[in-house]
Amino acid sequence: MAVTIDQALVLESGFAEPERLVRDLRRADDFIRLAVCAADRVLAATERARPRRIGIFAGTAYGPLETNFSSLATLIDDGEGRISPTLFSHSVYNVAAGYVARLLGIMGPILTVTTYSWPFLIALRQGRQAVEAGMIDQAVVLAVEVYSDLLVDAYCRLFGVSLAPLVPGAAAWLLGRDGDGPRLLSVEVDETPCLPALCLTREDETWQGHGLAAVGERHPLAHVEVLTRGVNDVFETGVEWRLAAGFGRVCIALG
Amino acid sequence: MEKLKAELKEMIIRDLKLQGVEPADINDDDPLFEEGLGLDSLDAVELVVLIQKHFDVQIEDMDEGREAFA
Amino acid sequence: MGDNFTAVISGRGILCGAGVGVEAVWQGLCRGRVDCAPVPERLFATGLKFPVFTCPREPFPAAADSWLVDGELRPGTGRTLALALAATVQALDDAGIEAGELRRARLGIAIGTTVGCTFHDEDYFVAWRDGREPDLDPVRNFLGNNVAQGLHRLLGTHGPAMVITNACASSTDAIGLAANWIATGVCDLAVAGGSDELSRVALNGFASLMLTSDAPCRPFDVDRQGLNLGEGAAVMVLESAERLKRRAKAAPGMVRGYGTAADAWHPTAPHPEGRGLVNAIKGAISAAGLDCVPALINGHGTGTRANDQAETHALAQLFDPAAAIYLVSTKGISGHTLGAAGGVEAILTLEALRRGETPGTVGCHTPDPDFLFSPLPEGEKVGLASRIGISQSLAFGGTNSALVLEAF
């Protein structure tokens, strides 16, 4: 049995929600909308496993930060006992994965991991492990970031720049068993600090396409976008992707 | 009283973010939950906070709250 | 998992409103000691009088500084991280692991939290919103307090780091996933559990959701009025049976199985018949390959109307209510510690299994007669027929997770 990457896509903000989901998304913020729409699209093109045989693995660095502040604002402005219960409950980090499960009828494992270091790849490793162990047949692996104005301002002041490279968006990969896509042989993470770099390697060749430079920036979605493009455009068998950042290296082997 | 009813309907539609509903669509004795406006338990507690905030009253107990809304 | 699933629990660390250390918390449980009060001023100012359970003012004892690679805890270390650190060094001591050995190992750290990863600095937020440029230290602290990465940094260790933010099921998931890491060789040793400090936002949030009780909580009781929040941290050290054998150390038990499943039902309310929980427990039992039924189920048992109803409904679909399987909740002595709850409860489950007996549910005087599966009420104490038990959690977002634990 091989774990395969059967679909991979990136969603930027400004996308259109499917009409059938509008009513159920009435309380949802962008963090949820991005996750639900990315997952909906990635599942649409493939035959789906049974609800209990699909899992959701979401990785985020900052979570629903804007709603966290909206919720805090109702507490500060309206007083104690009057925080909005809707905003509060929608500021919990697993809210997006929960919405994806509910709106798309998924009843397998749902996991949200929060880290500044490769959130998507940590989720990918867990999703791959769950498919490989036979716990599920399909894994929807998500990266979602919405940031917040407060964070953008703090970023600019921390790094002395006028523009923060924090663009909201989401990415979704669908992992399957023995599907048509490239085989995801391994996701190895080594957390030893090292110098940042990113390349695709095949045997002894090294290839660096444009766009890869974006990974050097402190943008938690940049590497996901590059890898997603890699899956869709420059896939060849025997490719290894190696990523490195200040917090460690990752090696993703495809076959 | 009519003014209060109109304010309440507007608040429900706006703050609970109901989609495609106008104040005129809501009859005074429509049930709010399930088969009525389709509100759920999270809307119920949101409504309690909204009423406290907009009308400066206290609703202490959810069982009481539920009866008041039923 | 199945037969090859061997994640041994070699150490346990816990602190919550019921005490510091497994022995103290267990004694608190047996005596039914309920030590809760409105939020003390030292944590934060609030007008809400709901009782909460709290930990010591300085959760990390200076006597444990030798564990830290820098020799002391830096100012700006968040309370959630400090709580997690305190539970971790307790668990490492219990496992008989020393700092040098720890730093040479490939150590996996999986920690569940809810509050620990959010930015709640109200002064910064208000100043920023008013157009001022507040000092950036609160942002730096926010960025530096990821609990799993923070523990690696403070302990000077390396290996996988994962913060699980599955709301109130987070630490049950952390233990289950770390057990998988051990079983599949991702790391040599793992530190897994959860940690959460109390926050004004969470207290108000649960109050607005009308889930908090004015009095000590009464899980599974017919008159239950809601939950009490609590702060705490609980951590297990996991390793392979082979590794434990090499260092000739006895262990209290092992993680036999883990299952998790979505309700796909509602953002905050559990499925009324506990649909996802049924699937999660089935998954955990199937992973464990159990040849006997569990003797103890440590429920989520928050004391809210909806949780306790859903949970008992789920259990009645899986187990014979007449069998010698005892359902308890331990939240009466700890409150609901959110991201730490699964860890606190897994540790107490294992302790009960190890001792072969369990006290009843503190706060439950009259079990709700509507329940299809009855809890063991306060004041009773029963012997357990096997050394296998289940610790389970339900969460916002519709996450349900269960661990099958076995005492040696």
XYZ file of C-alpha atoms in Angstrom:
733
model
C 0.000 0.000 0.000
C 1.211 3.484 -0.819
C 0.044 6.839 0.498
C -0.589 9.118 -2.473
C -1.190 12.847 -2.891
C -4.362 12.744 -4.964
C -5.203 16.450 -5.002
C -3.399 19.602 -3.945
C -4.555 23.204 -4.156
C -4.016 26.672 -2.761
C -6.890 29.027 -1.989
C -6.379 32.756 -1.654
C -8.854 35.067 0.044
C -11.468 36.534 -2.280
C -12.715 33.104 -3.379
C -16.426 32.402 -3.882
C -18.222 30.138 -1.427
C -20.390 27.394 -2.884
C -24.055 28.437 -2.658
C -25.030 25.309 -0.697
C -22.676 26.247 2.164
C -23.675 29.900 2.580
C -26.410 29.307 5.166
C -24.219 27.063 7.321
C -21.375 29.569 7.184
C -23.455 32.478 8.536
C -21.470 32.645 11.786
C -18.143 31.706 10.236
C -15.095 33.972 9.991
C -12.455 33.863 7.235
C -10.436 31.252 9.106
C -13.356 28.845 8.871
C -14.428 29.874 5.353
C -10.944 29.348 3.953
C -10.676 25.905 5.531
C -14.155 24.765 4.510
C -13.849 25.979 0.919
C -10.341 24.566 0.438
C -11.440 21.196 1.822
C -14.637 21.244 -0.240
C -12.659 21.825 -3.439
C -10.013 19.248 -2.724
C -12.661 16.606 -2.036
C -14.868 17.526 -5.007
C -12.642 16.086 -7.705
C -12.144 12.650 -6.165
C -14.302 9.726 -5.171
C -14.805 9.971 -1.451
C -14.319 7.291 1.169
C -17.020 6.658 3.815
C -17.410 9.474 6.402
C -15.645 7.547 9.180
C -12.735 6.687 6.873
C -11.792 10.315 6.158
C -9.724 12.402 8.561
C -8.895 16.104 8.805
C -5.398 17.309 9.747
C -5.104 21.070 10.018
C -1.943 23.017 10.710
C -1.828 26.690 11.619
C 0.670 29.116 13.073
C -1.741 31.809 14.245
C -5.211 30.231 14.253
C -8.364 32.374 14.264
C -6.443 35.359 15.624
C -8.776 38.051 14.263
C -11.815 36.424 15.911
C -9.786 36.044 19.084
C -9.460 39.840 19.118
C -13.099 40.443 18.133
C -14.096 38.263 21.039
C -11.738 40.141 23.378
C -13.191 43.431 22.111
C -16.741 42.425 23.111
C -15.449 41.640 26.599
C -13.626 44.957 26.913
C -16.378 47.088 25.340
C -19.521 45.408 26.652
C -18.234 44.306 30.043
C -17.980 41.099 31.955
C -20.651 38.495 31.372
C -21.259 40.007 27.931
C -18.534 38.519 25.772
C -20.138 37.175 22.614
C -20.505 33.395 23.050
C -20.449 32.993 19.281
C -17.181 34.876 18.867
C -15.648 33.164 21.899
C -16.510 29.674 20.672
C -15.295 30.579 17.183
C -11.923 31.710 18.532
C -10.997 28.162 19.579
C -8.278 26.856 17.247
C -10.024 23.650 16.138
C -13.147 25.523 15.043
C -12.205 25.349 11.355
C -11.580 21.600 11.358
C -14.869 21.141 13.231
C -16.751 23.114 10.583
C -15.090 21.132 7.799
C -16.200 17.895 9.461
C -19.759 19.097 9.954
C -20.359 20.763 6.604
C -18.606 18.123 4.526
C -19.862 15.132 6.510
C -16.505 13.817 7.753
C -16.562 11.635 10.856
C -13.037 10.259 11.149
C -10.213 11.768 13.249
C -9.925 15.573 13.277
C -6.705 17.125 14.458
C -5.516 20.727 14.644
C -1.864 21.438 15.375
C -0.508 24.884 16.169
C 3.146 25.696 15.632
C 5.326 28.365 14.058
C 7.533 25.675 12.533
C 6.068 24.027 9.434
C 2.444 23.801 10.654
C 1.317 22.277 7.355
C 4.104 19.704 7.270
C 3.501 18.623 10.871
C -0.170 18.083 9.923
C 0.945 16.298 6.740
C 3.146 13.924 8.727
C 0.228 13.052 11.031
C -2.203 12.633 8.126
C 0.226 10.414 6.268
C 0.771 8.293 9.368
C -2.989 7.819 9.861
C -3.481 6.664 6.252
C -0.428 4.424 6.345
C -1.546 2.810 9.637
C -4.892 1.977 8.032
C -6.814 4.161 10.490
C -8.395 6.013 7.540
C -8.486 5.838 3.732
C -8.275 9.554 2.999
C -6.740 12.507 4.822
C -7.611 16.123 4.134
C -4.496 18.054 5.145
C -5.062 21.777 5.586
C -2.991 24.896 6.142
C -4.966 28.003 7.112
C -3.770 31.473 8.106
C -5.730 34.684 8.489
C -3.370 36.686 10.719
C -4.805 39.965 12.044
C -4.181 43.694 11.755
C -2.608 43.672 15.199
C -0.155 40.990 14.125
C 0.698 42.759 10.854
C 1.425 45.959 12.750
C 3.545 44.101 15.316
C 5.427 42.304 12.515
C 6.301 45.571 10.815
C 7.507 47.105 14.061
C 9.451 43.967 15.096
C 11.306 43.661 11.801
C 11.410 47.337 10.832
C 9.546 46.881 7.548
C 6.588 48.757 6.106
C 4.890 45.760 4.540
C 4.438 42.363 6.244
C 4.448 39.305 3.944
C 1.408 37.911 5.769
C -1.143 37.100 3.080
C -4.204 35.182 4.309
C -4.935 31.947 2.527
C -5.328 28.213 2.758
C -4.006 25.085 1.116
C -5.494 21.624 1.036
C -3.991 18.297 0.040
C -5.954 15.092 -0.206
C -3.987 11.986 0.714
C -5.309 8.604 -0.349
C -4.355 4.946 -0.497
C -2.962 3.815 -3.829
C -4.522 6.761 -5.688
C -3.413 8.300 -8.973
C -1.206 11.019 -7.541
C 2.472 10.946 -6.608
C 3.391 8.593 -3.785
C 4.236 10.365 -0.534
C 7.020 8.084 0.683
C 8.019 9.985 3.785
C 7.859 13.273 5.644
C 10.895 13.569 7.871
C 11.328 16.508 10.180
C 14.599 17.278 11.919
C 14.162 20.065 14.423
C 17.853 20.932 14.729
C 18.321 24.651 13.984
C 20.013 25.312 10.637
C 20.410 27.872 7.849
C 17.312 28.475 5.698
C 17.275 26.904 2.212
C 14.843 25.176 -0.080
C 15.319 23.019 -3.101
C 13.919 20.106 -5.032
C 16.461 17.369 -5.637
C 16.518 14.371 -7.922
C 19.487 12.051 -7.700
C 22.369 14.499 -7.700
C 20.591 17.341 -9.451
C 19.308 20.320 -7.572
C 16.602 22.539 -8.923
C 15.481 25.832 -7.580
C 12.515 27.423 -9.289
C 11.418 30.992 -8.871
C 9.009 31.486 -6.031
C 11.130 29.316 -3.806
C 12.861 32.400 -2.517
C 9.575 33.304 -0.847
C 10.210 30.556 1.662
C 13.070 32.517 3.119
C 10.509 35.027 4.308
C 8.667 34.587 7.552
C 5.391 33.582 5.973
C 3.898 30.315 7.217
C 2.057 29.637 3.946
C 4.960 30.311 1.557
C 6.419 26.815 1.676
C 2.973 25.266 1.302
C 2.330 27.250 -1.864
C 5.657 26.231 -3.340
C 5.180 22.559 -2.493
C 1.625 22.568 -3.840
C 2.911 23.986 -7.099
C 5.566 21.278 -7.014
C 2.948 18.534 -6.689
C 0.896 19.923 -9.562
C 3.506 21.247 -11.994
C 6.951 19.858 -11.563
C 6.269 16.391 -10.267
C 8.658 13.687 -11.389
C 9.307 10.350 -9.736
C 12.226 10.127 -7.395
C 11.981 13.711 -6.275
C 12.987 14.786 -2.820
C 12.019 18.122 -1.429
C 14.289 19.549 1.168
C 13.283 22.569 3.176
C 15.261 24.278 5.833
C 14.470 27.166 8.099
C 15.910 28.540 11.305
C 13.938 25.984 13.282
C 14.880 22.830 11.372
C 14.903 20.780 8.180
C 12.260 18.751 6.418
C 12.745 16.102 3.777
C 9.733 14.994 1.771
C 10.323 12.032 -0.517
C 8.012 11.367 -3.457
C 7.986 8.268 -5.648
C -44.356 47.859 21.959
C -44.428 47.763 18.129
C -41.167 49.692 18.086
C -39.607 47.214 20.503
C -40.764 44.280 18.384
C -39.294 45.832 15.252
C -35.995 46.526 17.035
C -35.854 42.931 18.275
C -36.477 41.502 14.824
C -33.800 43.683 13.291
C -31.356 42.741 16.016
C -32.034 39.034 15.559
C -31.477 39.182 11.808
C -28.427 41.437 11.986
C -26.575 40.036 14.989
C -27.379 36.367 14.449
C -26.472 36.905 10.783
C -29.591 35.215 9.424
C -29.352 34.831 5.669
C -32.164 35.963 3.371
C -34.585 36.900 6.169
C -36.398 40.283 6.397
C -38.077 41.662 9.555
C -41.451 41.378 7.751
C -40.836 37.626 7.314
C -40.927 37.117 11.084
C -44.338 36.893 12.734
C -44.536 37.968 16.379
C -45.422 34.481 17.572
C -43.049 32.526 15.330
C -40.944 30.062 17.310
C -37.277 31.094 17.234
C -35.768 27.647 17.450
C -35.754 24.593 15.224
C -38.792 24.571 12.931
C -39.345 28.333 13.364
C -36.361 30.546 12.513
C -34.057 27.574 12.775
C -31.968 29.016 15.600
C -29.858 26.673 17.722
C -28.449 26.542 21.247
C -25.553 28.858 20.352
C -27.982 31.457 18.951
C -29.960 31.156 22.170
C -27.042 32.161 24.386
C -25.954 34.830 21.898
C -29.470 36.248 22.050
C -29.288 36.382 25.847
C -26.093 38.451 25.661
C -27.527 40.663 22.898
C -30.684 41.409 24.860
C -28.661 42.171 28.007
C -26.472 44.513 26.022
C -29.109 46.329 23.964
C -31.853 46.522 26.563
C -29.692 46.576 29.702
C -31.498 43.752 31.490
C -30.130 40.654 33.215
C -31.118 37.117 32.321
C -29.607 34.940 35.013
C -30.728 31.434 34.356
C -30.818 29.594 31.067
C -33.830 27.477 32.028
C -35.671 30.712 32.695
C -34.196 32.034 29.472
C -35.432 29.073 27.502
C -38.942 29.490 28.858
C -38.940 33.177 28.017
C -37.900 32.382 24.461
C -40.106 29.352 23.919
C -1.630 -0.273 16.734
C -2.837 -3.743 17.878
C -0.226 -6.187 19.143
C 2.732 -4.041 18.190
C 1.430 -1.031 20.014
C 3.787 -0.683 22.930
C 3.958 2.747 24.474
C 4.792 2.290 28.114
C 3.986 5.035 30.613
C 7.146 5.376 32.673
C 6.461 8.652 34.470
C 3.601 10.924 35.483
C 3.462 14.564 36.514
C 0.377 16.487 37.521
C -0.700 19.727 39.124
C -4.217 21.034 39.387
C -6.579 22.529 41.970
C -6.568 19.207 43.820
C -2.836 19.297 44.470
C 0.669 18.815 43.136
C 1.828 15.282 42.319
C -0.062 12.035 41.669
C -0.201 11.028 45.336
C -1.642 14.370 46.528
C -4.251 14.532 43.780
C -5.256 10.912 44.365
C -5.650 11.542 48.107
C -7.748 14.613 47.291
C -9.954 12.472 45.086
C -10.378 9.771 47.748
C -11.257 12.348 50.410
C -13.535 14.254 48.056
C -11.667 17.457 48.769
C -13.201 20.360 46.805
C -11.002 23.449 46.970
C -12.479 26.047 44.645
C -13.215 29.749 44.990
C -13.739 32.837 42.837
C -10.678 33.751 40.751
C -7.933 35.035 43.077
C -6.653 38.555 42.413
C -3.128 37.192 41.731
C -4.387 35.583 38.479
C -6.566 38.358 37.086
C -9.258 40.807 38.171
C -12.805 39.807 37.370
C -16.240 40.622 38.672
C -17.461 37.105 37.904
C -17.844 35.037 41.034
C -17.953 31.555 39.510
C -15.699 29.241 41.534
C -12.515 28.013 39.853
C -9.701 25.613 40.768
C -6.182 27.033 40.825
C -2.547 25.934 41.085
C 0.253 27.398 43.246
C 1.269 30.995 42.592
C 4.644 29.897 41.209
C 3.902 26.572 39.529
C 7.528 25.830 38.658
C 9.572 25.332 41.848
C 12.982 26.996 41.956
C 14.319 23.667 43.258
C 13.780 22.253 39.749
C 15.933 24.913 38.053
C 18.692 22.340 37.449
C 16.475 20.917 34.675
C 16.695 24.157 32.741
C 19.448 24.551 30.194
C 19.733 28.237 31.138
C 19.626 27.472 34.877
C 16.522 29.582 35.539
C 13.140 30.529 34.124
C 13.272 33.758 32.130
C 10.737 36.524 32.842
C 8.069 36.476 30.148
C 7.587 32.717 30.397
C 3.837 32.264 30.142
C 1.897 30.569 32.924
C 0.677 27.787 30.614
C 4.271 26.988 29.664
C 5.410 27.165 33.301
C 2.619 24.787 34.336
C 3.582 22.389 31.534
C 7.231 22.572 32.576
C 6.361 21.820 36.204
C 4.353 18.731 35.196
C 7.084 17.629 32.784
C 9.970 17.677 35.259
C 7.758 15.892 37.801
C 7.070 13.180 35.214
C 10.754 12.911 34.245
C 11.755 12.551 37.921
C 9.077 9.894 38.312
C 10.444 8.070 35.258
C 13.982 8.195 36.686
C 15.335 10.102 33.684
C 18.109 12.635 34.169
C 18.715 15.828 32.240
C 21.850 14.548 30.466
C 20.123 11.417 29.242
C 17.126 13.474 28.178
C 19.264 15.818 26.068
C 20.924 12.903 24.282
C 17.604 11.247 23.381
C 15.322 12.077 20.495
C 12.501 13.470 22.608
C 9.009 13.972 21.213
C 6.898 16.619 22.914
C 3.144 16.617 22.310
C 1.154 19.056 24.439
C -2.514 19.954 24.278
C -3.649 23.445 25.133
C -6.410 25.947 24.446
C -5.421 29.176 26.158
C -1.691 28.570 25.850
C -1.512 29.536 22.213
C -3.734 32.612 22.120
C -2.815 36.257 22.462
C -4.789 37.653 25.381
C -2.735 40.637 26.487
C -5.559 43.090 27.050
C -3.345 46.116 27.745
C -1.473 45.622 24.491
C -4.698 45.129 22.553
C -6.377 48.234 23.993
C -3.302 50.413 23.437
C -2.858 49.179 19.880
C -6.557 49.715 19.128
C -6.249 53.277 20.395
C -3.558 53.901 17.810
C -0.617 53.827 20.214
C 2.556 51.794 19.704
C 2.762 49.632 22.832
C 5.990 47.937 23.839
C 6.393 44.736 21.813
C 7.312 42.425 24.696
C 3.803 40.881 24.913
C 4.062 39.954 21.210
C 7.546 38.516 21.698
C 6.250 36.476 24.632
C 3.292 35.275 22.549
C 5.667 34.147 19.808
C 8.009 32.515 22.335
C 5.430 30.598 24.342
C 4.451 27.795 21.977
C 4.264 25.132 24.662
C 5.994 22.239 22.868
C 8.752 24.344 21.326
C 9.087 26.234 24.594
C 9.657 23.025 26.556
C 12.379 21.930 24.127
C 14.038 25.337 24.433
C 13.860 25.432 28.236
C 15.027 21.830 28.712
C 17.670 22.009 25.989
C 16.249 18.958 24.236
C 15.509 18.150 20.606
C 12.983 16.137 18.645
C 9.420 16.384 17.337
C 7.302 19.176 18.814
C 3.559 19.369 18.421
C 0.975 21.551 20.122
C -2.456 20.012 19.724
C -5.280 22.521 19.779
C -8.315 20.260 19.699
C -10.024 22.301 22.428
C -10.997 20.179 25.456
C -9.858 16.889 23.889
C -6.341 18.224 23.193
C -4.347 16.328 25.791
C -6.125 13.013 25.218
C -5.065 13.407 21.589
C -1.540 14.435 22.598
C -1.084 11.227 24.611
C -2.593 9.046 21.868
C -0.522 10.604 19.099
C 2.698 10.510 21.116
C 2.037 6.827 21.858
C 1.860 6.372 18.080
C 5.195 8.171 17.735
C 6.777 5.710 20.168
C 5.145 2.715 18.474
C 6.387 3.800 15.036
C 9.849 4.921 16.121
C 9.415 8.646 15.435
C 11.175 9.327 18.760
C 12.905 7.433 21.611
C 11.048 9.115 24.418
C 7.954 11.263 24.538
C 6.521 13.818 26.905
C 2.786 14.038 26.311
C -0.127 15.709 28.024
C -1.623 19.133 28.343
C -1.520 22.487 30.069
C -3.801 25.481 30.456
C -3.807 28.569 32.608
C -7.051 30.349 33.459
C -7.903 33.419 31.448
C -10.466 36.176 31.810
C -11.593 35.538 28.250
C -12.190 31.814 28.777
C -14.008 32.428 32.078
C -16.278 34.983 30.430
C -16.688 32.824 27.355
C -17.932 29.811 29.290
C -20.114 32.117 31.404
C -21.699 33.621 28.282
C -22.270 30.145 26.895
C -24.143 29.546 30.172
C -22.033 26.524 30.938
C -20.520 27.631 34.274
C -21.938 26.694 37.649
C -22.249 29.107 40.618
C -21.374 26.270 42.981
C -18.907 23.352 42.945
C -19.735 21.280 39.876
C -21.828 18.122 40.148
C -20.922 15.847 37.243
C -23.650 13.336 36.279
C -25.943 14.571 39.090
C -29.622 15.117 38.387
C -29.228 18.715 39.617
C -25.996 19.513 37.768
C -25.752 23.212 36.888
C -22.654 23.388 34.740
C -18.885 23.232 34.958
C -16.168 24.926 37.001
C -13.038 25.974 35.174
C -9.644 25.027 36.544
C -6.011 25.519 35.660
C -3.552 22.711 35.520
C -1.062 20.590 33.654
C -0.541 16.864 33.393
C 2.161 15.021 31.520
C 3.155 11.408 30.928
C 6.569 10.119 29.886
C 6.169 7.457 27.202
C 8.784 5.083 25.861
C 9.079 1.659 24.278
C 9.043 -1.498 26.393
C 12.514 -2.359 25.036
C 13.976 0.943 26.110
C 12.460 0.609 29.565
C 13.821 -2.915 29.894
C 17.324 -1.713 28.970
C 17.307 0.751 31.816
C 15.710 -1.781 34.192
C 12.911 0.455 35.353
C 9.431 -0.511 36.495
C 6.509 1.399 34.984
C 2.967 1.975 36.213
C 1.241 1.082 32.950
C 0.859 1.594 29.257
C -1.252 3.196 26.568
C -3.033 0.310 24.873
C -5.112 2.173 22.337
C -6.287 5.529 21.083
C -9.286 6.487 19.010
C -10.702 9.784 17.845
C -13.702 10.733 15.740
C -15.715 13.778 14.735
C -19.346 14.364 15.650
C -19.946 16.405 12.470
C -22.825 17.974 14.373
C -22.465 21.437 15.990
C -19.741 24.010 16.866
C -20.320 23.859 20.626
C -22.906 21.183 21.502
C -22.122 17.464 21.559
C -24.159 15.137 19.374
C -27.092 14.240 21.688
C -26.436 10.520 21.342
C -22.660 10.881 21.466
C -22.190 9.718 17.871
C -18.528 10.701 17.580
C -17.703 9.446 21.076
C -19.053 5.997 20.231
C -16.771 5.890 17.193
C -13.789 7.179 19.156
C -14.165 4.503 21.871
C -14.662 1.788 19.255
C -11.483 2.965 17.531
C -9.502 2.935 20.785
C -10.715 -0.549 21.716
C -10.017 -1.898 18.264
C -6.497 -0.421 18.390
C -5.980 -1.997 21.801
C -7.145 -5.400 20.615
C -8.840 -5.879 23.954
C -9.638 -9.370 25.036
C -11.413 -8.183 28.170
C -13.784 -5.335 28.904
C -12.618 -2.230 30.733
C -13.386 -2.009 34.440
C -13.302 1.786 34.671
C -14.355 4.662 32.462
C -13.156 8.090 33.492
C -15.680 10.229 31.675
C -15.391 13.781 30.445
C -18.189 14.483 32.979
C -18.044 18.262 32.998
C -21.338 18.699 34.814
C -23.142 20.463 31.971
C -26.606 19.200 30.998
C -25.645 18.365 27.424
C -22.237 16.760 27.950
C -23.268 14.333 30.654
C -26.380 13.318 28.735
C -24.498 12.681 25.471
C -21.696 10.852 27.192
C -23.849 8.388 29.117
C -25.978 7.817 26.032
C -22.862 6.869 24.071
C -21.634 4.485 26.771
C -24.985 2.665 26.870
C -24.543 1.878 23.175
C -21.186 0.224 23.830
C -21.296 -1.416 27.243
C -23.801 -3.417 29.257
C -25.068 -1.073 32.001
C -25.365 -4.081 34.305
C -21.720 -5.167 33.878
C -19.024 -4.305 36.430
C -17.837 -1.256 34.457
C -17.739 1.859 36.603
C -18.207 5.328 35.160
C -16.759 8.233 37.141
C -15.818 11.843 36.550
C -12.908 13.392 38.438
C -13.732 17.009 37.516
C -15.349 17.562 40.945
C -11.864 17.960 42.479
C -10.005 19.615 39.570
C -12.625 21.538 37.631
C -12.450 21.492 33.869
C -8.834 22.187 33.010
C -9.612 22.405 29.260
C -6.426 21.560 27.345
C -5.036 19.724 30.383
C -8.205 17.778 31.215
C -7.413 14.648 29.193
C -3.964 14.416 30.779
C -5.229 14.948 34.334
C -7.874 12.292 33.805
C -5.604 9.769 32.087
C -3.225 9.983 35.046
C -6.033 9.523 37.573
C -7.479 6.645 35.531
C -4.140 4.862 35.576
C -3.746 5.465 39.311
C -7.169 3.921 40.012
C -6.336 0.928 37.799
C -2.979 0.519 39.481
C -4.612 0.485 42.921
C -7.461 -1.715 41.707
C -10.139 0.556 43.121
C -11.943 3.793 42.405
C -13.801 6.317 44.513
C -17.116 7.608 43.155
C -17.776 10.877 41.344
C -17.171 13.802 43.685
C -20.192 16.106 43.414
C -22.587 13.442 42.145
C -25.091 12.730 44.909
C -28.097 11.591 42.880
C -27.233 10.212 39.446
C -29.589 11.560 36.792
C -32.285 8.873 36.398
C -32.576 9.745 32.681
C -29.113 8.348 32.007
C -28.944 5.040 30.195
C -25.564 4.353 31.804
C -25.249 5.128 35.509
C -22.205 6.751 37.139
C -20.684 5.738 40.455
C -21.817 8.464 42.889
C -19.799 10.243 45.587
C -19.165 8.324 48.785
C -18.904 4.909 47.180
C -15.658 3.061 46.618
C -15.454 -0.100 44.528
C -12.837 -2.655 43.546
C -12.034 -2.967 39.838
C -12.341 -6.325 38.084
C -9.586 -5.698 35.545
C -6.557 -3.480 35.070
C -7.899 -1.850 31.929
C -9.719 1.463 31.749
C -10.809 4.202 29.375
C -10.205 7.931 29.682
C -12.275 10.008 27.290
C -12.770 13.622 26.238
C -15.342 15.603 24.258
C -14.629 19.015 22.801
C -15.966 22.095 21.053
C -15.714 21.563 17.335
C -17.135 18.064 17.788
C -13.875 16.282 18.567
C -14.173 13.083 20.653
C -11.139 11.130 21.791
C -10.535 8.086 23.957
C -7.525 6.296 25.419
C -7.427 2.686 26.557
C -4.967 2.443 29.460
C -3.639 -0.595 31.258
C -1.949 -0.716 34.660
C 0.830 -3.252 35.234
